mmCIF file of C-alpha atoms in Angstrom:
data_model
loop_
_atom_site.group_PDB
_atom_site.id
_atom_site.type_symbol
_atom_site.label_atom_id
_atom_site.label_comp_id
_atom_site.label_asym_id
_atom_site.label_seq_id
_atom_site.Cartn_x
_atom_site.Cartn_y
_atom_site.Cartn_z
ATOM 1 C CA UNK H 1 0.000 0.000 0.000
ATOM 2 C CA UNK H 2 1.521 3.575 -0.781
ATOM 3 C CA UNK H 3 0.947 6.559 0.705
ATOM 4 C CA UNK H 4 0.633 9.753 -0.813
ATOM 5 C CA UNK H 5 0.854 12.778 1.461
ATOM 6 C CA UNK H 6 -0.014 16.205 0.235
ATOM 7 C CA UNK H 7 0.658 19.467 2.425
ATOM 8 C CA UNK H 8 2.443 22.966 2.069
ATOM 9 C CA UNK H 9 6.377 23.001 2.653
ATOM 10 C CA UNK H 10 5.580 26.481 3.168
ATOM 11 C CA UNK H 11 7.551 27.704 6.214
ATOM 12 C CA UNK H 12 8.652 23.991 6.946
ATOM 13 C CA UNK H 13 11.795 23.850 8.635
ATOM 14 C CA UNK H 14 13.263 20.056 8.978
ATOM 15 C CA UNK H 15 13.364 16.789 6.838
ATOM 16 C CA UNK H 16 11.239 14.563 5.557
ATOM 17 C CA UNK H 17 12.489 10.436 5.286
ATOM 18 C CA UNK H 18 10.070 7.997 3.665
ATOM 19 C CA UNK H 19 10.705 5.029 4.400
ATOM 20 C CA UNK H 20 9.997 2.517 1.765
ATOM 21 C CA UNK H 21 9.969 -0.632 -0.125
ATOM 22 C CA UNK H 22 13.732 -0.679 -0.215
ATOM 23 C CA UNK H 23 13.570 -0.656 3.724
ATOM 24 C CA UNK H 24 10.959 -3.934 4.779
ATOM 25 C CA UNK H 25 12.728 -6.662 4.381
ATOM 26 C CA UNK H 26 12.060 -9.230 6.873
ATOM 27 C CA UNK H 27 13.310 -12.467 8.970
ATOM 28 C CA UNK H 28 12.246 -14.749 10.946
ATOM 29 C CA UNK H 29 14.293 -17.052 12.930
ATOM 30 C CA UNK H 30 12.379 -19.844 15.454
ATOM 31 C CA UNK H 31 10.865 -17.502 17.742
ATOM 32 C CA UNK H 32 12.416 -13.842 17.104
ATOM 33 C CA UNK H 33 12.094 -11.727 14.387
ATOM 34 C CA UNK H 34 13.660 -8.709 12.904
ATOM 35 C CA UNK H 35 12.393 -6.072 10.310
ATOM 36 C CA UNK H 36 13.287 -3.116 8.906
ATOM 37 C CA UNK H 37 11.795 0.244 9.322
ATOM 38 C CA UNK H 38 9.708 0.432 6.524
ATOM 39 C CA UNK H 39 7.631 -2.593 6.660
ATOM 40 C CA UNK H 40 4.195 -1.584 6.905
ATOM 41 C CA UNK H 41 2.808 -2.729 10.695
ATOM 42 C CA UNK H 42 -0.302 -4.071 9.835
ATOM 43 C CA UNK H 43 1.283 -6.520 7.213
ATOM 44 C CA UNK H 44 4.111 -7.321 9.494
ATOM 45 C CA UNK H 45 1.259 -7.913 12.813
ATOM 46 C CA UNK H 46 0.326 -10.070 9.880
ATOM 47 C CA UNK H 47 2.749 -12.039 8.645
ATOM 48 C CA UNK H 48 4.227 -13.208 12.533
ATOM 49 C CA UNK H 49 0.960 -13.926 13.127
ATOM 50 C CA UNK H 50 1.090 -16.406 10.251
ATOM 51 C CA UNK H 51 4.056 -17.845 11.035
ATOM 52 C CA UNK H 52 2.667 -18.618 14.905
ATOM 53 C CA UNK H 53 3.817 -15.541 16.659
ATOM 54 C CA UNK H 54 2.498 -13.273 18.903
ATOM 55 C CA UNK H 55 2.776 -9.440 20.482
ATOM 56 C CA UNK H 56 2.324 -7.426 17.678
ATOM 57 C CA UNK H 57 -1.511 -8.519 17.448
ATOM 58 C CA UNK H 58 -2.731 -4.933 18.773
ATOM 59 C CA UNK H 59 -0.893 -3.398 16.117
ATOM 60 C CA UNK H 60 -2.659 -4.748 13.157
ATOM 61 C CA UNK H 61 -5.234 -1.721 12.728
ATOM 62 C CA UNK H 62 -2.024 1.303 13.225
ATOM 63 C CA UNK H 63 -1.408 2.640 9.962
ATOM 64 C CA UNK H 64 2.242 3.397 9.672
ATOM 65 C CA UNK H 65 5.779 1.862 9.322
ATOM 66 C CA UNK H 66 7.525 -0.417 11.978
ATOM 67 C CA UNK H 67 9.890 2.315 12.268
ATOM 68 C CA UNK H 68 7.312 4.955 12.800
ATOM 69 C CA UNK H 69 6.064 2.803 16.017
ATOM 70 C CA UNK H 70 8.986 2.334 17.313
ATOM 71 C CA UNK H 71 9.856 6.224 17.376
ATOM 72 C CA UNK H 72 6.506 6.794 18.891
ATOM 73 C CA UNK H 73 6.353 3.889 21.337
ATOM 74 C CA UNK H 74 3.112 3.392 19.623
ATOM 75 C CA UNK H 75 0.465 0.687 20.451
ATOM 76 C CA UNK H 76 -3.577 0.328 21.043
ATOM 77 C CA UNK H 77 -5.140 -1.917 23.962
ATOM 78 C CA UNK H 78 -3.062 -0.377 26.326
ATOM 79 C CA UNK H 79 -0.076 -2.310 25.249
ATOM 80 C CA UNK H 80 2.931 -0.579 23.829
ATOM 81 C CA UNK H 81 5.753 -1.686 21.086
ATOM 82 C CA UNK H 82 8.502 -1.443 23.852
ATOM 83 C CA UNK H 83 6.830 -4.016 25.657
ATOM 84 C CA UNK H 84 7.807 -6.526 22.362
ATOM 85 C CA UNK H 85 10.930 -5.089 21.044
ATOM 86 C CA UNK H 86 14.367 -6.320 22.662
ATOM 87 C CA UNK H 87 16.623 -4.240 20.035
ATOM 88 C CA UNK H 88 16.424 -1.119 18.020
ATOM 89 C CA UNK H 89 19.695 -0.096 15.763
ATOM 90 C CA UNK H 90 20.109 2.568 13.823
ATOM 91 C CA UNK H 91 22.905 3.445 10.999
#
């Protein structure tokens, strides 16, 4: 799913980073997984879901990036990301 986001850069002072295609790849490895920022969280709640793991299930209806979560210590339910993420790295 892309998103298209329209608004005025008038008087905007800071950056903008999409984060992308090129950044959601994926692994899974027994019972840990790791993705990059980009992956879309609903597809990602998804797809550990699928593949019989659990904690990300209140994330399936946040629109947004992995990435974007994590920055935001996002969640719903009254659970949190932090709660399910051991590592965040950063380049």
């Amino acid at each position: 799913m892309e998103q298209i986001y329209f608004f005025s850069d008038e008087g905007f002072r800071g950056i903008i980073i999409k984060m992308g295609k090129n950044f959601s790849k994926y692994t899974i490895r027994g019972k840990k997984a790791c993705a990059e920022a980009g992956i879309w969280t609903p597809k990602f709640a998804k797809i550990l879901s699928d593949s019989g793991l659990s904690g990300l299930e209140h994330t399936i209806g946040i629109p947004g990036t992995l990435g974007g979560l994590i920055f935001m210590n996002g969640g719903s339910g009254g659970k949190c990301i932090g709660n399910v993420v051991k590592k965040s790295m950063g380049y």
